[in-house]
CSV table of C-alpha atoms and ligand atoms in Angstrom, one decimal:
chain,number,residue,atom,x,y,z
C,1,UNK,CA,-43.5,95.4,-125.0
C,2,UNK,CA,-43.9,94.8,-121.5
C,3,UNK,CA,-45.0,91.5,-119.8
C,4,UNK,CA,-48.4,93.0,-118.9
C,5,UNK,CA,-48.6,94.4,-122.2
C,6,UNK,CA,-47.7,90.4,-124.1
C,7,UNK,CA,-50.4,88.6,-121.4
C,8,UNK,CA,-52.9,91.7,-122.6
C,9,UNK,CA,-52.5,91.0,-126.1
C,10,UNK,CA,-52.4,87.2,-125.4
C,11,UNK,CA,-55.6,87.2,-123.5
C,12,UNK,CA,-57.4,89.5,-126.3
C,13,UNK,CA,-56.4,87.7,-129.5
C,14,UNK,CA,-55.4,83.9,-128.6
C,15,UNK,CA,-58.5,81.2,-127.8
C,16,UNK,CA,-58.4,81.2,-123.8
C,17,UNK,CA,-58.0,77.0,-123.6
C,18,UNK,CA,-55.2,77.3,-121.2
C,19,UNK,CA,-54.5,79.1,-117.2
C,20,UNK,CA,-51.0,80.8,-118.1
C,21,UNK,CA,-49.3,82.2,-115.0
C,22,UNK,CA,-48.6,86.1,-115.0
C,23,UNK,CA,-45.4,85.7,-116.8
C,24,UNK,CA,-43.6,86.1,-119.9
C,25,UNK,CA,-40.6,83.1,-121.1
C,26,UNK,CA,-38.3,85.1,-123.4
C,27,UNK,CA,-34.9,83.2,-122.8
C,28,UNK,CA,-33.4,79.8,-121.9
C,29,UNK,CA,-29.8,78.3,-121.3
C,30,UNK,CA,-29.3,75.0,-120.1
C,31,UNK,CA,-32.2,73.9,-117.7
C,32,UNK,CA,-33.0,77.7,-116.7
C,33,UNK,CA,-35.8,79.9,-118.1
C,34,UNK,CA,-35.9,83.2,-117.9
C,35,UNK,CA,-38.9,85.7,-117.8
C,36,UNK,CA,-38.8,89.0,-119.3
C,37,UNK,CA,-37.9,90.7,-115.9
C,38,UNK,CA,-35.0,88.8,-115.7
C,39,UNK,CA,-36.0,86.2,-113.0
C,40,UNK,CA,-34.6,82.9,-113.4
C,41,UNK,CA,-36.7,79.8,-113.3
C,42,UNK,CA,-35.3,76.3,-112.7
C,43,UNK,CA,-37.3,74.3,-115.4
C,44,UNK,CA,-38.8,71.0,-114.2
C,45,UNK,CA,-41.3,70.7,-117.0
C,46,UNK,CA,-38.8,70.8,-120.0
C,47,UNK,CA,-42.1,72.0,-122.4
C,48,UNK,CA,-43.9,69.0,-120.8
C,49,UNK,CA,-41.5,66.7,-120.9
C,50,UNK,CA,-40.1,67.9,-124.5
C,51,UNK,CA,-36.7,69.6,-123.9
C,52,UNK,CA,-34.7,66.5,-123.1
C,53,UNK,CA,-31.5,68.7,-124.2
C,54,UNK,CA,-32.4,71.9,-122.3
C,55,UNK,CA,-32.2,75.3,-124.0
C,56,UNK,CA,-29.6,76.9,-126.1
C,57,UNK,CA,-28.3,73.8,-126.9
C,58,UNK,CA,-25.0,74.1,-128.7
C,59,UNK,CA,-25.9,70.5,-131.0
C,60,UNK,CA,-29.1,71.9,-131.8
C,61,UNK,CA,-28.7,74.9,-132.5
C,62,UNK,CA,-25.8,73.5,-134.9
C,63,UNK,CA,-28.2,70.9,-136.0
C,64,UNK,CA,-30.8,73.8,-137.7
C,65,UNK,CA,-28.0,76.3,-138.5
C,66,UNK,CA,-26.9,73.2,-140.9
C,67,UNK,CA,-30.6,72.7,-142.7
C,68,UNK,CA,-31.1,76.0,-142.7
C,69,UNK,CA,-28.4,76.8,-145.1
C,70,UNK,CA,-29.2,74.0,-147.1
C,71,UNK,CA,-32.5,76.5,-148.0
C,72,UNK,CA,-34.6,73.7,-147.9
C,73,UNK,CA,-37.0,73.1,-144.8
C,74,UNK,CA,-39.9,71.3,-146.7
C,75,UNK,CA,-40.9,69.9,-150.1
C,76,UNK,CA,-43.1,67.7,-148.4
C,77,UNK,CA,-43.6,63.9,-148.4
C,78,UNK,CA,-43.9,64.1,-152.5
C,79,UNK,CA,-40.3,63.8,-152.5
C,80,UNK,CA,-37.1,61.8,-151.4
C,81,UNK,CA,-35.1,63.4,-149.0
C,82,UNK,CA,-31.8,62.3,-147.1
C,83,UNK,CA,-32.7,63.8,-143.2
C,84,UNK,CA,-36.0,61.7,-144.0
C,85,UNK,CA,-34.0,58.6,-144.2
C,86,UNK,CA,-31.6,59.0,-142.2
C,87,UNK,CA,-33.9,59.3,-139.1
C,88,UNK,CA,-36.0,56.5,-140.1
C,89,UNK,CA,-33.0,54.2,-140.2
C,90,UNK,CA,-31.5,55.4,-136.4
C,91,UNK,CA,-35.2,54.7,-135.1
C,92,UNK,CA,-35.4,51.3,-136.7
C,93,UNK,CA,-31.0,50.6,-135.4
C,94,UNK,CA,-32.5,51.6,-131.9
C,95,UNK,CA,-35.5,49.7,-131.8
C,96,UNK,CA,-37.8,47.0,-132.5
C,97,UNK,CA,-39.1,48.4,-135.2
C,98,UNK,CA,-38.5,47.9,-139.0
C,99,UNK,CA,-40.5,50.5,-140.7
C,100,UNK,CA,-41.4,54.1,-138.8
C,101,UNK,CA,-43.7,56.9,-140.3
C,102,UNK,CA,-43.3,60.1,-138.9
C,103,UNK,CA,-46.4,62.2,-137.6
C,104,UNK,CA,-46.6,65.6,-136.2
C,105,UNK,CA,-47.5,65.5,-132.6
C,106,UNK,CA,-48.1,62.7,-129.8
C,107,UNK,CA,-52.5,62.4,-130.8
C,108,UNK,CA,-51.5,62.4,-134.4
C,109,UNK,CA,-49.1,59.8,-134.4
C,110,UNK,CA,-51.8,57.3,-132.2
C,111,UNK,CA,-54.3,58.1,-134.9
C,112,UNK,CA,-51.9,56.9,-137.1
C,113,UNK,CA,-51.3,54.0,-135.1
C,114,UNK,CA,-55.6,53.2,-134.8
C,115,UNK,CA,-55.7,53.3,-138.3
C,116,UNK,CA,-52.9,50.8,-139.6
C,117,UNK,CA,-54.1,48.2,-136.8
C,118,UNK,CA,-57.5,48.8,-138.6
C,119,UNK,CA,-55.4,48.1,-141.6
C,120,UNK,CA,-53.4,45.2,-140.3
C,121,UNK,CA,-57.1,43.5,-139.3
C,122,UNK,CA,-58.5,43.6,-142.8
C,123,UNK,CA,-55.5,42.4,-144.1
C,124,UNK,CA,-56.0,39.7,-142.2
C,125,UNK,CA,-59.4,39.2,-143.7
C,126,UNK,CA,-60.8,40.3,-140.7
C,127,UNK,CA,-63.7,42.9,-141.7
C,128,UNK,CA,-65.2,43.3,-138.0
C,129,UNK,CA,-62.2,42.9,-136.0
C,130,UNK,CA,-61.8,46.9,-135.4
C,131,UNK,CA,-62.0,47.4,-131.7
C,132,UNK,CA,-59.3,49.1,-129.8
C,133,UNK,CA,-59.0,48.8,-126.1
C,134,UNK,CA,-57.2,51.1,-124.1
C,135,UNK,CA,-57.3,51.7,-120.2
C,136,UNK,CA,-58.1,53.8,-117.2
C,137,UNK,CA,-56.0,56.8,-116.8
C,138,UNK,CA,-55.0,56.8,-120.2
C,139,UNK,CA,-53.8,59.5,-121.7
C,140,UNK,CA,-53.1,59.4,-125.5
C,141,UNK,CA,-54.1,62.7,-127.1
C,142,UNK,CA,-57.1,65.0,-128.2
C,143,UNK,CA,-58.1,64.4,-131.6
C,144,UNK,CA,-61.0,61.9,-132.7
C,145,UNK,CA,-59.5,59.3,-132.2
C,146,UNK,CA,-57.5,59.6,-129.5
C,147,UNK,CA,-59.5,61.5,-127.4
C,148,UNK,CA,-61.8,58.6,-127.6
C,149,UNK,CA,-58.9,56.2,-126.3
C,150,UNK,CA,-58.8,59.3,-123.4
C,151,UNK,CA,-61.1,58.1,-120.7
C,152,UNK,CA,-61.5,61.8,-119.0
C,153,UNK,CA,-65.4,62.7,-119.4
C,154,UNK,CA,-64.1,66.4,-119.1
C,155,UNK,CA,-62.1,65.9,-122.0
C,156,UNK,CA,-64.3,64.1,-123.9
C,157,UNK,CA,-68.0,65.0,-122.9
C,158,UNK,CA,-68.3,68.0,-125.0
C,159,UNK,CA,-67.5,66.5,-128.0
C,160,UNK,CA,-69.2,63.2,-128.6
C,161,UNK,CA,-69.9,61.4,-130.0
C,162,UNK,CA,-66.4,60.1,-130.6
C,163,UNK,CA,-64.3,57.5,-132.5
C,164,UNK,CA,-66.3,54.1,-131.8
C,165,UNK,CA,-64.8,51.2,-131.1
C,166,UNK,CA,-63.3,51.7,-127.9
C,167,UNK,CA,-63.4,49.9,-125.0
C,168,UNK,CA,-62.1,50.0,-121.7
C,169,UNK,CA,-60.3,48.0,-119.1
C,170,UNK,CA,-58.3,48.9,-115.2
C,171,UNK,CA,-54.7,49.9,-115.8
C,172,UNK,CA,-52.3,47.6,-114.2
C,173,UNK,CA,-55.6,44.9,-113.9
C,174,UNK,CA,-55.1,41.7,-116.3
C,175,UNK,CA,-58.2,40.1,-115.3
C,176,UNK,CA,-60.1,43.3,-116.5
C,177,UNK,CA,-58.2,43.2,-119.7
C,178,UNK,CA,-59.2,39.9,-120.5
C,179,UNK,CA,-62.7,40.1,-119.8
C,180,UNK,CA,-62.5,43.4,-121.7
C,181,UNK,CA,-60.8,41.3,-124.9
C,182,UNK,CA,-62.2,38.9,-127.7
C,183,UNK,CA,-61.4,38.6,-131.6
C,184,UNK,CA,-63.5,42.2,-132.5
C,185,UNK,CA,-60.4,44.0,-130.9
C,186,UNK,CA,-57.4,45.1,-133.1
C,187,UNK,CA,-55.4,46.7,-131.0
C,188,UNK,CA,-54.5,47.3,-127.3
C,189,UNK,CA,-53.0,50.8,-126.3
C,190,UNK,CA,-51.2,51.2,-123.0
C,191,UNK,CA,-49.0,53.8,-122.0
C,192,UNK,CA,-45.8,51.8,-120.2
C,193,UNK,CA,-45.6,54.6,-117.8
C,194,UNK,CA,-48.7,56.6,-117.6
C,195,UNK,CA,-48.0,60.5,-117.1
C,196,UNK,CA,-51.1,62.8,-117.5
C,197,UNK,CA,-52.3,60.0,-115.5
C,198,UNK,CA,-50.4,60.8,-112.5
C,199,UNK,CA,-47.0,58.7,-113.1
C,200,UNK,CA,-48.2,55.3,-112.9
C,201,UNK,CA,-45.7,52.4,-114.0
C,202,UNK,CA,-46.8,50.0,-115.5
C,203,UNK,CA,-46.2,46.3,-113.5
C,204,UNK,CA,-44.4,43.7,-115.5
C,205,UNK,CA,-46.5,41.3,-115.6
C,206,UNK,CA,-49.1,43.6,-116.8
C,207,UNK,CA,-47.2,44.3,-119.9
C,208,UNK,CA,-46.5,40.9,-120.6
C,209,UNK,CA,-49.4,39.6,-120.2
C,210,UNK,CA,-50.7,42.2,-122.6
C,211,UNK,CA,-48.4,40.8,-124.8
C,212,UNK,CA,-49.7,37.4,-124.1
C,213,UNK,CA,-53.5,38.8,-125.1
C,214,UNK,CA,-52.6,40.3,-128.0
C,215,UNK,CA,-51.2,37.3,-129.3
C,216,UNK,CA,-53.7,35.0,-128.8
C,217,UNK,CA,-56.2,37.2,-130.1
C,218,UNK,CA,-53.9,38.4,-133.2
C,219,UNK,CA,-54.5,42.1,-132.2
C,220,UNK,CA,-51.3,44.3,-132.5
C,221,UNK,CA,-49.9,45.7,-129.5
C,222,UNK,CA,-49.2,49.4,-129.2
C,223,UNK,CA,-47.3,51.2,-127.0
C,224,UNK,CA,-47.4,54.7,-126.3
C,225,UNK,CA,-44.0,56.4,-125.6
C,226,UNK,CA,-45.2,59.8,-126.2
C,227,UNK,CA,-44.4,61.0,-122.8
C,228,UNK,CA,-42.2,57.8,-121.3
C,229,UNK,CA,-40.1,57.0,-124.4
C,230,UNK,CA,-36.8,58.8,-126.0
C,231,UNK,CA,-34.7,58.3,-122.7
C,232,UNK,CA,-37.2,59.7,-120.2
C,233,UNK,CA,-36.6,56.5,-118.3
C,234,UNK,CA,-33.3,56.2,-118.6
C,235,UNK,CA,-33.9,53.4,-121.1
C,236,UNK,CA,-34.0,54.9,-125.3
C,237,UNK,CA,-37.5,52.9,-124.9
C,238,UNK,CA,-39.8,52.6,-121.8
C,239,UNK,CA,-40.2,48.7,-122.7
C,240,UNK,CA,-36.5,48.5,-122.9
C,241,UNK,CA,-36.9,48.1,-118.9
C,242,UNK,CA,-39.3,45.7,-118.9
C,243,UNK,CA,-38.2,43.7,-121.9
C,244,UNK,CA,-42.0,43.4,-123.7
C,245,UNK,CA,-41.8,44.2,-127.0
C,246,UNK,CA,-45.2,46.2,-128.7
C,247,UNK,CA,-46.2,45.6,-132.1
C,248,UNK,CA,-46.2,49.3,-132.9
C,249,UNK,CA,-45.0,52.2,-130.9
C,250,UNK,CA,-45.9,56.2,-130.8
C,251,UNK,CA,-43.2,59.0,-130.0
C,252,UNK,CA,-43.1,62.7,-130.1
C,253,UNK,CA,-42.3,65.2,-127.3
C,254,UNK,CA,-38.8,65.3,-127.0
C,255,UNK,CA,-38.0,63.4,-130.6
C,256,UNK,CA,-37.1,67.0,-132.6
C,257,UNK,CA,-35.8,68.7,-129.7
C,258,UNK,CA,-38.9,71.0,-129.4
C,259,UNK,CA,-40.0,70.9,-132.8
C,260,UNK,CA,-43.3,69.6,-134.0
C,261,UNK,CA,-42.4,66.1,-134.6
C,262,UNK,CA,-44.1,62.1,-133.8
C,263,UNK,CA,-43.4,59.1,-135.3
C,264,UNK,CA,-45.2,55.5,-135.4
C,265,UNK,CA,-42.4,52.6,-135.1
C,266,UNK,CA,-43.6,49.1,-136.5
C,267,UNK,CA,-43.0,45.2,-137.0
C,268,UNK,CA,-42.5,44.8,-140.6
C,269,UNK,CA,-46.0,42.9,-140.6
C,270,UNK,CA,-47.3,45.8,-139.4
C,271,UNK,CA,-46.1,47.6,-142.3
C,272,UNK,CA,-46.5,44.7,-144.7
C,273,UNK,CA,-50.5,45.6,-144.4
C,274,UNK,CA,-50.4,49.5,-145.2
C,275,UNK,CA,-50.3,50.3,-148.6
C,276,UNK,CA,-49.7,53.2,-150.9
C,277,UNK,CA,-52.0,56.6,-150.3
C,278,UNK,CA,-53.2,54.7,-147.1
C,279,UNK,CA,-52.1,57.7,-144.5
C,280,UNK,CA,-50.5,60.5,-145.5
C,281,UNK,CA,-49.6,64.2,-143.8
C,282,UNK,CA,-47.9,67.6,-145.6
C,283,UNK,CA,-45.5,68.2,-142.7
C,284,UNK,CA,-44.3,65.0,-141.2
C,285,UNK,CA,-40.7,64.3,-141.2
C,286,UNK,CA,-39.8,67.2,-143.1
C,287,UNK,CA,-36.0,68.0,-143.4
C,288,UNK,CA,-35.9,70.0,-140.7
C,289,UNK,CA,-37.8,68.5,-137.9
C,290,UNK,CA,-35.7,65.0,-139.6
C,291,UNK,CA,-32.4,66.4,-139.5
C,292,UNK,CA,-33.1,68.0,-135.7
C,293,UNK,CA,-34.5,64.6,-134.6
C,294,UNK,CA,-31.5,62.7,-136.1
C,295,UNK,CA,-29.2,64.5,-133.7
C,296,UNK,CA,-31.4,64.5,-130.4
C,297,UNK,CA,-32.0,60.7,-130.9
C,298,UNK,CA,-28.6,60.4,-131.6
C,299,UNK,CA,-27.5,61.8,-128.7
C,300,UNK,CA,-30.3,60.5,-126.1
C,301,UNK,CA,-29.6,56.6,-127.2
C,302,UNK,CA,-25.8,57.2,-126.2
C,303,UNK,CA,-25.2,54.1,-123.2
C,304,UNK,CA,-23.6,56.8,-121.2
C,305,UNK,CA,-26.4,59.9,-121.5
C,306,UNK,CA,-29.0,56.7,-120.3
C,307,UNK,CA,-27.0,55.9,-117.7
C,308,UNK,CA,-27.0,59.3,-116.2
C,309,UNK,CA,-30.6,59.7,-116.1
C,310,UNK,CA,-30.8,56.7,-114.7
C,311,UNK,CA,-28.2,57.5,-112.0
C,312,UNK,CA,-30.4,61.1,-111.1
C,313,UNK,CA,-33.6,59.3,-111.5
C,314,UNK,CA,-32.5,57.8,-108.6
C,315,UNK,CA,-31.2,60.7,-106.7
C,316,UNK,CA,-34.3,62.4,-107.4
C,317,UNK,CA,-36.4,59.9,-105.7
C,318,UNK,CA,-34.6,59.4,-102.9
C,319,UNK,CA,-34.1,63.3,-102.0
C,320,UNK,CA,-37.9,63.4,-102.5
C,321,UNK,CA,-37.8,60.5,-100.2
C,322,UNK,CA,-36.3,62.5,-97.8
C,323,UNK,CA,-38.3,65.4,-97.3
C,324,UNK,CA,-40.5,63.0,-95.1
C,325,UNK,CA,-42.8,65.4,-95.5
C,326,UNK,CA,-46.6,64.4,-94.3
C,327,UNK,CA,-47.9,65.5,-97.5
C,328,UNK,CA,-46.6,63.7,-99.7
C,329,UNK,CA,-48.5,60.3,-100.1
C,330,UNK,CA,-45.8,58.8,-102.8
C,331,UNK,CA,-43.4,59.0,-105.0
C,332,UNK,CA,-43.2,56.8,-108.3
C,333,UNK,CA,-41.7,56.3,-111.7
C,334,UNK,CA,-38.6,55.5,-113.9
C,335,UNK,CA,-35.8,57.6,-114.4
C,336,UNK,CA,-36.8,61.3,-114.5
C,337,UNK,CA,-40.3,60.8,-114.8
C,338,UNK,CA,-41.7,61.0,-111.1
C,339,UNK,CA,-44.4,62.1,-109.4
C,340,UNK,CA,-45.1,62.9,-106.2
C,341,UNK,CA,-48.4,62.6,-105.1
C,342,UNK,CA,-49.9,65.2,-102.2
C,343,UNK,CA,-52.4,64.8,-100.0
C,344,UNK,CA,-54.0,68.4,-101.4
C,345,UNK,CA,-54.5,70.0,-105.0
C,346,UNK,CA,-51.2,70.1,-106.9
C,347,UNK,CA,-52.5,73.3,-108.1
C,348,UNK,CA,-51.0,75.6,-104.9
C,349,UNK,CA,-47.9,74.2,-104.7
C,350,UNK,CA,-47.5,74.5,-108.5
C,351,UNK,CA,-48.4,78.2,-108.2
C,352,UNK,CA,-45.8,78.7,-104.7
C,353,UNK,CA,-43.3,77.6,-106.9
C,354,UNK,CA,-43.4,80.1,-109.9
C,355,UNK,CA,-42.8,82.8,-106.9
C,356,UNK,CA,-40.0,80.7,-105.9
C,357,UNK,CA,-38.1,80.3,-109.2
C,358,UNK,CA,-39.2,76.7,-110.2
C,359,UNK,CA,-41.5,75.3,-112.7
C,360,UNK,CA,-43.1,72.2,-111.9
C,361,UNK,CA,-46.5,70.5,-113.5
C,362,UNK,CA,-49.2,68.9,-112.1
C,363,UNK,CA,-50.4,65.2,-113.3
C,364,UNK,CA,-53.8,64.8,-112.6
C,365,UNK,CA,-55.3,66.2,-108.9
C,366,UNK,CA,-53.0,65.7,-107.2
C,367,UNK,CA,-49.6,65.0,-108.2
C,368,UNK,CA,-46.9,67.0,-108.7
C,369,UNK,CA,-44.8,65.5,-111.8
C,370,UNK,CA,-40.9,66.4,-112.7
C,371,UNK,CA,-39.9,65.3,-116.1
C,372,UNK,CA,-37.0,68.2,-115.9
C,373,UNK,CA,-34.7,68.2,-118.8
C,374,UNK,CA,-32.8,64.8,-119.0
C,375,UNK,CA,-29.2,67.1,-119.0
C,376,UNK,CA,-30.6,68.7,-115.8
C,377,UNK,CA,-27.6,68.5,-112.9
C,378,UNK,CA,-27.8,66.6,-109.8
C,379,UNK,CA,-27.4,69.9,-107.7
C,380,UNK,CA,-30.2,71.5,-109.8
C,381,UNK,CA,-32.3,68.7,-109.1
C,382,UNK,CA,-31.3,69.2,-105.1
C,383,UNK,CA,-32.2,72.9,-105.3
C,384,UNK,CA,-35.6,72.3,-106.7
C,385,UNK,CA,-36.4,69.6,-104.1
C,386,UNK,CA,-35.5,72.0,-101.6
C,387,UNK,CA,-38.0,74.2,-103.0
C,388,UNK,CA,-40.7,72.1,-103.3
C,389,UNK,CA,-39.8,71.4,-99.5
C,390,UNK,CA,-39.5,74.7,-98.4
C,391,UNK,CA,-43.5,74.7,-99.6
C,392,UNK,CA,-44.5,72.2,-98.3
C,393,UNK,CA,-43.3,73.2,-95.1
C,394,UNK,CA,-46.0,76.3,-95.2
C,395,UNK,CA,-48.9,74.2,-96.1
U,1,PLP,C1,-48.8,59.5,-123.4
U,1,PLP,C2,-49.2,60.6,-124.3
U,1,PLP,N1,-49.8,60.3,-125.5
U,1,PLP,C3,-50.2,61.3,-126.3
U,1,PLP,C4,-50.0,62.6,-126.0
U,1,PLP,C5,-50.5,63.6,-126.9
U,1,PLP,O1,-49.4,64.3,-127.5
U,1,PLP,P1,-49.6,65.7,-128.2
U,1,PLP,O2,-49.9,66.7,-127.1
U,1,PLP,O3,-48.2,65.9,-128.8
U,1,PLP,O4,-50.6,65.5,-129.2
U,1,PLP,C6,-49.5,62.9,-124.7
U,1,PLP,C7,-49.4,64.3,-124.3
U,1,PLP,O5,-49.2,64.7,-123.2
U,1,PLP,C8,-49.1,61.9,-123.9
U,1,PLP,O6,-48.5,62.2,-122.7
């Protein structure tokens, strides 16, 4: 088939809840995409911020070829099984957590998340302590629950009513957090660096005095990693750089190397209040998504792989920096998780930029966001800031 004859039979039989552009991905290798014409595409959206390893990586490739002779890809979570374990014990090594359960995307594993600090509350003998607050810009997924965490009315008018429960303070605003919080709250969710959002970081003392809240109010403190965690940074966990710790924390994108896979990492009082039959899901951390995740985390927490994203972080910033161009209003974030905010519609440039060979994303309006690949090389990171130059120059 032809690329106009996949986007015809796309457009007939697939719900139409997304703008594709006139394309067709058929290969990767490294941090290079390439359509079915043959033209090359320097990936700067790694899957939205998913394919931390690139494509056609040799490890994971390695990593499925292994479960997949083993003929057994599920049994479900009836059953013991050693990839199961094995992963749940490296999250726990490389965090604060004691206990993790595994989910199946990003929204799944924050629903997962609302309900055992709903748990955690009645536990406590708390019976009307079930409010979650969350803040402005949030992003934390699309189901119920989490849509209702989602402060976007275009995301969530056509579908109330939603979860109740939630309330609402300013990101990055610890007065409005406190006038927002009293004993009904359970939980506060905050992205540490927010990315649908438009790449905001978190301050410090926002985040710890979260922390403070939280405490005083016995409410459990989670943080969302979905998009900022796994090494995204250039720390294994966001709050690894700011040195708060969260009660309980959600993963997913890049955790099974572009499988289906989240997880919820807890304290052990966290998990001291869910019992048996509590939550539950057919898929999560099957053997294959496990054994997958086992070797991307494994990789991703090495000092050295941190350090490198880090080390381009930096370079990416400062060549962005350097385009001095007069549209560009910012440029923020950690590690390789920036955004460049413009003083038009991301939307254009995003388009230019397929023509050009490079994919980039929008966050929000009007920022561009590049959460590339974390094995993406410094030149590669050069040639698509030249690009994004090279438009901006004809806007
Ligand atoms: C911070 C954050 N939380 C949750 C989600 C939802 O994840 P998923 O799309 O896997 O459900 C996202 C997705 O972009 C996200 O960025």
């Amino acid at each position: 088939m032809n690329a106009q004859e996949i986007i015809q039979m796309e457009q007939e039989y697939v719900l139409g809840v997304y703008t594709r552009p006139p394309f067709v991905l058929e290969r990767g290798e490294g941090c290079t995409l390439y359509d079915s014409d043959g033209k090359a595409y320097l990936d700067c959206v790694a899957g939205i911020a998913v394919n931390a390893l690139g494509y056609n990586d040799p490890g994971i490739n390695q990593a499925i070829a292994q479960i997949t002779q083993s003929g057994v890809l599920h049994v479900s979570n009836l059953y013991h099984t050693e990839p199961h374990a094995r992963l749940a014990k490296l999250l726990c090594e490389t965090s604060f957590a004691d206990k993790v359960h595994f989910s199946l995307t990003g929204a799944d594993a924050n629903e997962g998340a609302f309900k055992f600090a709903r748990r955690y509350a009645r536990e406590q003998g708390h019976q009307e302590k079930y409010a979650i607050l969350a803040f402005s810009g949030a992003f934390h997924g699309r189901l119920f629950g989490s849509l209702a965490a989602t402060p976007r009315p275009k995301y969530q008018d056509p579908f109330r009513p939603l979860m109740p429960g939630v309330r609402f303070a300013e990101f990055n605003d610890l007065a409005s957090a406190q006038a927002q919080m009293d004993d009904q709250v359970c939980a506060i969710i905050v992205e540490p660096i927010q990315g649908e959002g438009g790449i905001h970081p978190a301050t410090p003392e926002f985040l710890q005095g979260l922390r403070a809240l939280a405490d005083e109010h016995d409410a459990l403190l989670i943080f969302d990693e979905v998009q900022c965690g796994l090494g995204r940074t250039g720390h294994l966990w966001a709050h690894q750089g700011y040195g708060v710790e969260p009660d309980i924390l959600t993963a997913a994108k890049p955790l099974a190397g572009g499988l289906p896979m989240g997880a919820i990492l807890m304290r052990q009082k966290v998990a001291d209040a869910i019992h048996k039959g509590d939550h539950a899901s057919t898929f999560a951390g099957n053997p294959l998504t496990s054994h997958v995740a086992h070797h991307v985390v494994s990789r991703i927490a090495q000092p050295s792989f941190l350090a490198q994203v880090q080390e381009k972080g930096r370079l990416l910033m400062e060549m962005l920096q350097e385009l001095n161009s007069p549209h560009i209003l910012d440029v923020r974030g950690r590690g390789l998780m920036v955004g460049v905010e413009l003083d038009q519609e991301a939307g254009p440039v995003v388009a230019a930029a397929y023509d050009r060979g490079l994919l980039l994303v929008g966050a929000g309006p009007n920022v561009i966001r590049f959460v590339p690949p974390l094995v993406i090389r410094p030149e590669e990171l050069q040639q698509a800031v030249e690009i994004l130059g090279q438009i901006l120059q004809t806007l």
